[in-house]
PDB file of C-alpha atoms and ligand atoms in Angstrom:
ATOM      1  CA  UNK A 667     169.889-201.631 177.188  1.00 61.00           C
ATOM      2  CA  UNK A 668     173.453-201.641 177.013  1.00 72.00           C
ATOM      3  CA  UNK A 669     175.895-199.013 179.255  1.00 84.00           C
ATOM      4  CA  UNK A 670     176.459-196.772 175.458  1.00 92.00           C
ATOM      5  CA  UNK A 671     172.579-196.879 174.717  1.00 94.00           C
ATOM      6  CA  UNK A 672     171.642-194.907 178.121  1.00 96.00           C
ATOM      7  CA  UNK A 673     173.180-191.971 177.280  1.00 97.00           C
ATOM      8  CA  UNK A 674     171.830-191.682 174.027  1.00 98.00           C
ATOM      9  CA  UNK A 675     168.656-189.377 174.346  1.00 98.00           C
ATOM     10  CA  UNK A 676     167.401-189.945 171.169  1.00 97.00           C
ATOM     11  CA  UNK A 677     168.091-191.205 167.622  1.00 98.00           C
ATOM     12  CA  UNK A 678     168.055-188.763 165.064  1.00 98.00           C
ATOM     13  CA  UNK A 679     169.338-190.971 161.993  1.00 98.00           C
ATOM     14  CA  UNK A 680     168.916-194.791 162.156  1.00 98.00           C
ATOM     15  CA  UNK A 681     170.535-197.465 160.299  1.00 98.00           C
ATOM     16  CA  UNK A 682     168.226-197.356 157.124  1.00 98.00           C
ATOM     17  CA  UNK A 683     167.884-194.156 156.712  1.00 98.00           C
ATOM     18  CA  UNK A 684     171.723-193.651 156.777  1.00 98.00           C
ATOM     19  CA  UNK A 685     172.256-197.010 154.270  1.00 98.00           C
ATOM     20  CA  UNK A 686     169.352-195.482 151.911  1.00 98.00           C
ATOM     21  CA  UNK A 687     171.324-191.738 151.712  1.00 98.00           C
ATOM     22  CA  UNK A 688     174.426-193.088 151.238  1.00 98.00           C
ATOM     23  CA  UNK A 689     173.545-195.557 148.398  1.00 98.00           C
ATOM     24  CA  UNK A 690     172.195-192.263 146.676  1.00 98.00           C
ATOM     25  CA  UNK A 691     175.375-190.483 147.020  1.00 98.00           C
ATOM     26  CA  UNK A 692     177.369-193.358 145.715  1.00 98.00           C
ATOM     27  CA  UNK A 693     175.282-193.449 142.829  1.00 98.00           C
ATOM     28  CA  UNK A 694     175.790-189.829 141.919  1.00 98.00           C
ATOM     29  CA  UNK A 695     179.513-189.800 142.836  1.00 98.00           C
ATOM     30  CA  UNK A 696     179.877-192.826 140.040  1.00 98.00           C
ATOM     31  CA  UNK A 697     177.753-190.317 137.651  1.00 98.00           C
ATOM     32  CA  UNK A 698     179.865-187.055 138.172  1.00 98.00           C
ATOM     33  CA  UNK A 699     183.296-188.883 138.564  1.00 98.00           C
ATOM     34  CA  UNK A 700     182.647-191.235 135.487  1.00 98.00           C
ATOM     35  CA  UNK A 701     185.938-191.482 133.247  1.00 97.00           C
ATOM     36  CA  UNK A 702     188.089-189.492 135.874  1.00 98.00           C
ATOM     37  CA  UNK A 703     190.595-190.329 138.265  1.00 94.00           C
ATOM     38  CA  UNK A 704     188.745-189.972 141.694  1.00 98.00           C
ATOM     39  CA  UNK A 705     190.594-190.373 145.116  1.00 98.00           C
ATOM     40  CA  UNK A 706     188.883-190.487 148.200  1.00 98.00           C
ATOM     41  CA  UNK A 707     190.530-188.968 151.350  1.00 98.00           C
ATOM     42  CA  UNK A 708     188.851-190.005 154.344  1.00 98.00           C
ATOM     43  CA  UNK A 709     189.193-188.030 157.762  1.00 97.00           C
ATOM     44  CA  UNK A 710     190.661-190.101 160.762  1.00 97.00           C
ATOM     45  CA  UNK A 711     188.644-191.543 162.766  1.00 96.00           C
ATOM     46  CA  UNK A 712     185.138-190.006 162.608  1.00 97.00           C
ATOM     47  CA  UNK A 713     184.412-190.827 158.142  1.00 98.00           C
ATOM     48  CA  UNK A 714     185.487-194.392 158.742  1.00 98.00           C
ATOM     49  CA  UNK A 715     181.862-195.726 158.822  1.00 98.00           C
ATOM     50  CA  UNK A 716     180.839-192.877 155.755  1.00 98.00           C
ATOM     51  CA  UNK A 717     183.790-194.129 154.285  1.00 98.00           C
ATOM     52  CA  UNK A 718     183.393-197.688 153.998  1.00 98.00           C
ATOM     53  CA  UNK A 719     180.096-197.856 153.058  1.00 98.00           C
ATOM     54  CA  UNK A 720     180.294-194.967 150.300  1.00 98.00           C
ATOM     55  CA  UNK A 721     182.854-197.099 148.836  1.00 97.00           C
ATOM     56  CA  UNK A 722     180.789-200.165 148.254  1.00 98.00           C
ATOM     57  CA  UNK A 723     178.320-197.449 146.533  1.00 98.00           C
ATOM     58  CA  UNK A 724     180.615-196.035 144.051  1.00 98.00           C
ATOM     59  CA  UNK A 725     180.466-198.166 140.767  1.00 98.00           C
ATOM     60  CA  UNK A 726     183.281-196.336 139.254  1.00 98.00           C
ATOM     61  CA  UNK A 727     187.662-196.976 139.703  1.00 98.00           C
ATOM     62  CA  UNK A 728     188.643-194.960 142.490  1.00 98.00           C
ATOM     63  CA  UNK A 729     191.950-194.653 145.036  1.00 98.00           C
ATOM     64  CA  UNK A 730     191.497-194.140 148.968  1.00 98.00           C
ATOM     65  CA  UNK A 731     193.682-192.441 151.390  1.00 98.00           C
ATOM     66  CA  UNK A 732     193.196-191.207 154.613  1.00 98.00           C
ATOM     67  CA  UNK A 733     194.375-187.847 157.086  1.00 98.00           C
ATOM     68  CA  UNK A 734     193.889-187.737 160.574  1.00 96.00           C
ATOM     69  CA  UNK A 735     193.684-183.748 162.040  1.00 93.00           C
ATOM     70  CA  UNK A 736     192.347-182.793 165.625  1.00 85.00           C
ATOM     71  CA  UNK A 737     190.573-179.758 166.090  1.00 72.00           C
ATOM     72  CA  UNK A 738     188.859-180.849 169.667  1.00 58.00           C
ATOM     73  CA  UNK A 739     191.036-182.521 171.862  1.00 53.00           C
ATOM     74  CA  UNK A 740     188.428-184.143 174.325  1.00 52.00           C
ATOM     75  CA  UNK A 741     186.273-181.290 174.234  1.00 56.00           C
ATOM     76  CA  UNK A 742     182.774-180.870 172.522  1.00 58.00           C
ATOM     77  CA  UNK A 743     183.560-177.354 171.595  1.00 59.00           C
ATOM     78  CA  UNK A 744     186.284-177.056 168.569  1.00 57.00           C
ATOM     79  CA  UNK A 745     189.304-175.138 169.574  1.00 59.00           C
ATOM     80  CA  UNK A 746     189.461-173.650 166.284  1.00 63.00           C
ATOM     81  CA  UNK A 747     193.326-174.853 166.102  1.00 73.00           C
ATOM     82  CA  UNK A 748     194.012-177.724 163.481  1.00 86.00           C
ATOM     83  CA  UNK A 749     196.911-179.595 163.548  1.00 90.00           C
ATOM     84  CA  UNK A 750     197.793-182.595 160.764  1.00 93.00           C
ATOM     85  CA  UNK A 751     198.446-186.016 162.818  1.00 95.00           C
ATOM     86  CA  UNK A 752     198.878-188.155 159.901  1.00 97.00           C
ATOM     87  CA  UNK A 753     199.326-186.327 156.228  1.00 97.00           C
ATOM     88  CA  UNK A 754     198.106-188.355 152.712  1.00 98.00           C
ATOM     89  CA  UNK A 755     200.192-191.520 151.759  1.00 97.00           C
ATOM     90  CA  UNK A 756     199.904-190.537 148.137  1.00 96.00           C
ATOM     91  CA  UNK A 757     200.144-187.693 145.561  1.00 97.00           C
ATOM     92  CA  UNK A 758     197.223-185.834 144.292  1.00 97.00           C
ATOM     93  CA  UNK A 759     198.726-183.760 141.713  1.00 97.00           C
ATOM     94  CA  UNK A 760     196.238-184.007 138.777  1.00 97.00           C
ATOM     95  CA  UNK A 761     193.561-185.824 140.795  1.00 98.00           C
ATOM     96  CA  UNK A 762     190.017-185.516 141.487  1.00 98.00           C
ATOM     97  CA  UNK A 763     190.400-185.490 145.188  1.00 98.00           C
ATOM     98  CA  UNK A 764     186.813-185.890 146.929  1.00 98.00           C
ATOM     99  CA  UNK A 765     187.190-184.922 150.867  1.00 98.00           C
ATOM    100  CA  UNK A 766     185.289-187.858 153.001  1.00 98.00           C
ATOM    101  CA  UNK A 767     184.198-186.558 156.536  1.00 98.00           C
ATOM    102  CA  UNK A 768     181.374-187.085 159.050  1.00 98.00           C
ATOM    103  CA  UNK A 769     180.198-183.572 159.864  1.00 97.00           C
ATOM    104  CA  UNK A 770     181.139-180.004 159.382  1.00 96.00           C
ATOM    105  CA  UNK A 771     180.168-177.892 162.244  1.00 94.00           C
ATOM    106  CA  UNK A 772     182.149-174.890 162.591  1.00 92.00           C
ATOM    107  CA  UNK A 773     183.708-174.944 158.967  1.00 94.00           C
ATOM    108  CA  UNK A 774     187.686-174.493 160.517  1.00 92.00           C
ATOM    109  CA  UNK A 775     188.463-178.285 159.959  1.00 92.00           C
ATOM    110  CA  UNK A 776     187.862-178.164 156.309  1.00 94.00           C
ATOM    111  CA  UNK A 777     188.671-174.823 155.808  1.00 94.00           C
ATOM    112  CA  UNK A 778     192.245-175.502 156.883  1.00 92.00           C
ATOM    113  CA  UNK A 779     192.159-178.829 155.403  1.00 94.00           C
ATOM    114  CA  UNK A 780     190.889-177.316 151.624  1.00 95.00           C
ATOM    115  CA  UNK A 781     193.933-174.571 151.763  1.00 94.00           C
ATOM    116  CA  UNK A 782     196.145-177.019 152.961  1.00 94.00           C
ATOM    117  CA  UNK A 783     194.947-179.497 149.394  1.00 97.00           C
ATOM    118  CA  UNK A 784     195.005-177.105 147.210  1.00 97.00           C
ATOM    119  CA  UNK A 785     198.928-175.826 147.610  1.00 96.00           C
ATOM    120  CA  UNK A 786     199.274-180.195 146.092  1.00 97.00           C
ATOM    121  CA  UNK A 787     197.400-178.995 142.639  1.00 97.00           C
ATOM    122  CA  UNK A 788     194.261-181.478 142.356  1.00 98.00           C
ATOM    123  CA  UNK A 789     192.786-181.190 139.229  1.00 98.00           C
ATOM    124  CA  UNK A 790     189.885-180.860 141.260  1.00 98.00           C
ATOM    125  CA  UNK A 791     188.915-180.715 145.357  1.00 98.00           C
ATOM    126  CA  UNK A 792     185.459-181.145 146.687  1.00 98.00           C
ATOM    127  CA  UNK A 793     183.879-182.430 150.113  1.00 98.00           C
ATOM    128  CA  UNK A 794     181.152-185.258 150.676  1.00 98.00           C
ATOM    129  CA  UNK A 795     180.089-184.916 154.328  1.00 98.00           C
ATOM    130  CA  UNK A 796     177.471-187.123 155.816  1.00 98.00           C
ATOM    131  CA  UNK A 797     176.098-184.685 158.151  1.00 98.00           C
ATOM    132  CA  UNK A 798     175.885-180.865 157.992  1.00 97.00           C
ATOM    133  CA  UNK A 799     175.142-178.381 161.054  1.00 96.00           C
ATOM    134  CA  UNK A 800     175.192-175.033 159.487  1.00 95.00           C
ATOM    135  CA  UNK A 801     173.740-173.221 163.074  1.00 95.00           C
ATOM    136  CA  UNK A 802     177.668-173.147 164.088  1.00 92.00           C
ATOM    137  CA  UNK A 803     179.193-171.998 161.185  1.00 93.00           C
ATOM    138  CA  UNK A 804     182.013-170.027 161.259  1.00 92.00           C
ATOM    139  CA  UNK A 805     183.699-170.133 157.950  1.00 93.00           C
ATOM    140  CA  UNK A 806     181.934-170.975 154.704  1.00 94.00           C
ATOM    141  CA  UNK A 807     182.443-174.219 152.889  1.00 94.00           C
ATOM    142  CA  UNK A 808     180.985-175.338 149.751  1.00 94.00           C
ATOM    143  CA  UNK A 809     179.766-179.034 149.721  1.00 92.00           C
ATOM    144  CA  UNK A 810     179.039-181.013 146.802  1.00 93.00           C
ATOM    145  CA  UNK A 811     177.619-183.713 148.316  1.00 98.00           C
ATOM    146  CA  UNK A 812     175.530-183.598 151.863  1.00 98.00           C
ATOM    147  CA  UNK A 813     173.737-186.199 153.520  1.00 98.00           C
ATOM    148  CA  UNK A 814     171.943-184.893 156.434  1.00 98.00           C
ATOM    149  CA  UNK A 815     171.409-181.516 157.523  1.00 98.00           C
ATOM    150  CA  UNK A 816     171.307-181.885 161.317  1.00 98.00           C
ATOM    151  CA  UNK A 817     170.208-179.291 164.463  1.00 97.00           C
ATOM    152  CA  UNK A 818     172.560-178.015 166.615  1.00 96.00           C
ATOM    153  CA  UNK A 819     173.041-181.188 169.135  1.00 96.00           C
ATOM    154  CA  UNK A 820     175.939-183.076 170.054  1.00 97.00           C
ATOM    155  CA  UNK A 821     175.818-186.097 168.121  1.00 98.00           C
ATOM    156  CA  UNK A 822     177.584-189.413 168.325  1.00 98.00           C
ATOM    157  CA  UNK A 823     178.133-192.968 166.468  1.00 98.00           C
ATOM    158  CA  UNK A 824     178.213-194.137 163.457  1.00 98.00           C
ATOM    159  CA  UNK A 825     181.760-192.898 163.409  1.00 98.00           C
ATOM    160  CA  UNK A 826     181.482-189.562 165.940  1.00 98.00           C
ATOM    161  CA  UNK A 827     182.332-189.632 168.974  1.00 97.00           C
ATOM    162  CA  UNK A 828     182.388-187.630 172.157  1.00 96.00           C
ATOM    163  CA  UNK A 829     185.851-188.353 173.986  1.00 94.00           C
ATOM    164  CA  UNK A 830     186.386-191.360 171.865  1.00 95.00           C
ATOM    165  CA  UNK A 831     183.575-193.421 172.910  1.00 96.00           C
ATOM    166  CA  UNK A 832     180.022-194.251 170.855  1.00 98.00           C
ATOM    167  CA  UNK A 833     181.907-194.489 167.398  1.00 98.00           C
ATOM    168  CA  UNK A 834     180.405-197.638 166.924  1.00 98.00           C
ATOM    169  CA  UNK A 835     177.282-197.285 167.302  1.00 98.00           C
ATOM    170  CA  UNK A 836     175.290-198.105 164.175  1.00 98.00           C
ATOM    171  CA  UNK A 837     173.243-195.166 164.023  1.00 98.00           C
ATOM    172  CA  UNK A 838     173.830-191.187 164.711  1.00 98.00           C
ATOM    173  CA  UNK A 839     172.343-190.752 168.241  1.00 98.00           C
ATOM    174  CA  UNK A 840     171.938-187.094 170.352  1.00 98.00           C
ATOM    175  CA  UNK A 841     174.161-187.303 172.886  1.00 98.00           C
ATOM    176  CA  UNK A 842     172.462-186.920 176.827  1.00 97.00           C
ATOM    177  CA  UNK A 843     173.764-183.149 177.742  1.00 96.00           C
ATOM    178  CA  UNK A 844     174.836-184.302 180.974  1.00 95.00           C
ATOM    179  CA  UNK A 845     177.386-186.681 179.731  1.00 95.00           C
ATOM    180  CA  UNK A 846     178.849-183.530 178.302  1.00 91.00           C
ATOM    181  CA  UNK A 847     178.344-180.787 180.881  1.00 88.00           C
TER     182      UNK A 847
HETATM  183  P1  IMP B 480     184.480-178.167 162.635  1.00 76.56           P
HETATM  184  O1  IMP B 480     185.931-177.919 162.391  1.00 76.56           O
HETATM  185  O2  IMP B 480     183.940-177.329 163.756  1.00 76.56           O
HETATM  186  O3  IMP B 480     183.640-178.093 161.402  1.00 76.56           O
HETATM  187  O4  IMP B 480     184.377-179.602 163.238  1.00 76.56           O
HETATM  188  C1  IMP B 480     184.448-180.727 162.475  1.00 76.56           C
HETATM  189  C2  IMP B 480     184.815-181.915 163.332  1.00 76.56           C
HETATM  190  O5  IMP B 480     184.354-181.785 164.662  1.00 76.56           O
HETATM  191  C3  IMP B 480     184.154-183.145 162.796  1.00 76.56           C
HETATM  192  O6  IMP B 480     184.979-183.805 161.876  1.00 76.56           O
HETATM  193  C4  IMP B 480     183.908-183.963 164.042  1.00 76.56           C
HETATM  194  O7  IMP B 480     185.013-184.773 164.300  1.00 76.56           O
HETATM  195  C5  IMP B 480     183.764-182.950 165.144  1.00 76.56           C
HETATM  196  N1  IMP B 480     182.324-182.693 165.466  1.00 76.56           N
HETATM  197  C6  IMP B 480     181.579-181.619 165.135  1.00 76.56           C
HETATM  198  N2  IMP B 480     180.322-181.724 165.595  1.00 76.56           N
HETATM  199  C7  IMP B 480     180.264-182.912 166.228  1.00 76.56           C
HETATM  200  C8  IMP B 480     179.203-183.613 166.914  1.00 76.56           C
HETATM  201  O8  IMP B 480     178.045-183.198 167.018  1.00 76.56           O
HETATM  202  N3  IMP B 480     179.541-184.835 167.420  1.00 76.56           N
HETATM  203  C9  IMP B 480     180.798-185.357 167.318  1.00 76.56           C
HETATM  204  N4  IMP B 480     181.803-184.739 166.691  1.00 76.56           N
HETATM  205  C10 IMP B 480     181.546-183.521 166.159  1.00 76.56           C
HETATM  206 MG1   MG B 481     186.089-185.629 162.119  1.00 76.56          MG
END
């Protein structure tokens, strides 16, 4: 067992089961995007395993560009205050803009980042989240396309982390609560 494995408690999504979801949302992207200019907008750093791997799913042209916003600092808790670290590369004016982020948990990161979008005049704006933990819900968000509803743990890899660390592991793991506490 290696020093990252230790603290997981237990796996809640493994490798296939993430690889077989994510090949179904590709597929239905490439149906509902067909003949229209999609863009993908990834969210720094946590999507970056979603992201690559939804990609290679979608049969269909697309663009990619990525934000980066922090909502946690090292916390596990969100401090309900977004700030923009690293804003789009590219213009979305008259594009179908499809959000591309690991989880929504409170709602405030997309929130803010959906109001923020929507001033630039997509022709369209909707969210593909891998994972979905409704218990902690502050503000409502609409999601087109979900992969996992999960319980109210603290999760980690496959992209999330908990003070940087566990992003690669290859599966979504619940975090040991005293690594946390
Ligand atoms: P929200 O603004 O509360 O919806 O938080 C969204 C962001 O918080 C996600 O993009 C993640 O980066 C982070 N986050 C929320 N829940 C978890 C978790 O269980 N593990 C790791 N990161 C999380
Ligand atoms: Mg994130």
């Amino acid at each position: 067992m290696n020093c990252m494995e230790q603290d997981i408690k237990e796996i809640l999504l493994n490798e296939e089961q993430l690889k077989s979801k994510i090949k179904e949302i590709g597929k239905q992207i490439s149906r509902d995007y067909e003949g229209k200019d999609l863009m993908l907008v990834g969210i720094l750093k946590g999507s970056v395993p979603f992201m690559a791997d939804l990609l290679k799913e979608i049969t269909i042209p697309c663009t990619m560009d990525f934000m980066a916003v922090s909502s946690y600092g090292n916390s596990s808790k969100t401090s309900g205050i977004v700030r923009i670290l690293k804003d789009l590369d590219f213009e979305i004016e008259n594009k179908h803009v499809l959000i591309v982020e690991d989880i929504i948990d409170s709602g405030t990161t997309l929130a803010y980042l959906i109001e923020y979008l929507k001033g630039r005049k997509p022709a369209s704006l909707k969210i593909a989240c891998l994972l979905n933990k409704p218990e902690r819900r502050l503000v409502e968000i609409n999601t087109s396309y979900v992969g996992f509803v999960v319980p109210d743990y603290f999760l980690v890899g496959y992209g999330l982390d908990y003070a940087e660390k566990y992003r690669n592991l290859p599966y979504i793991g619940i975090l040991k609560e005293d690594i946390y506490q």
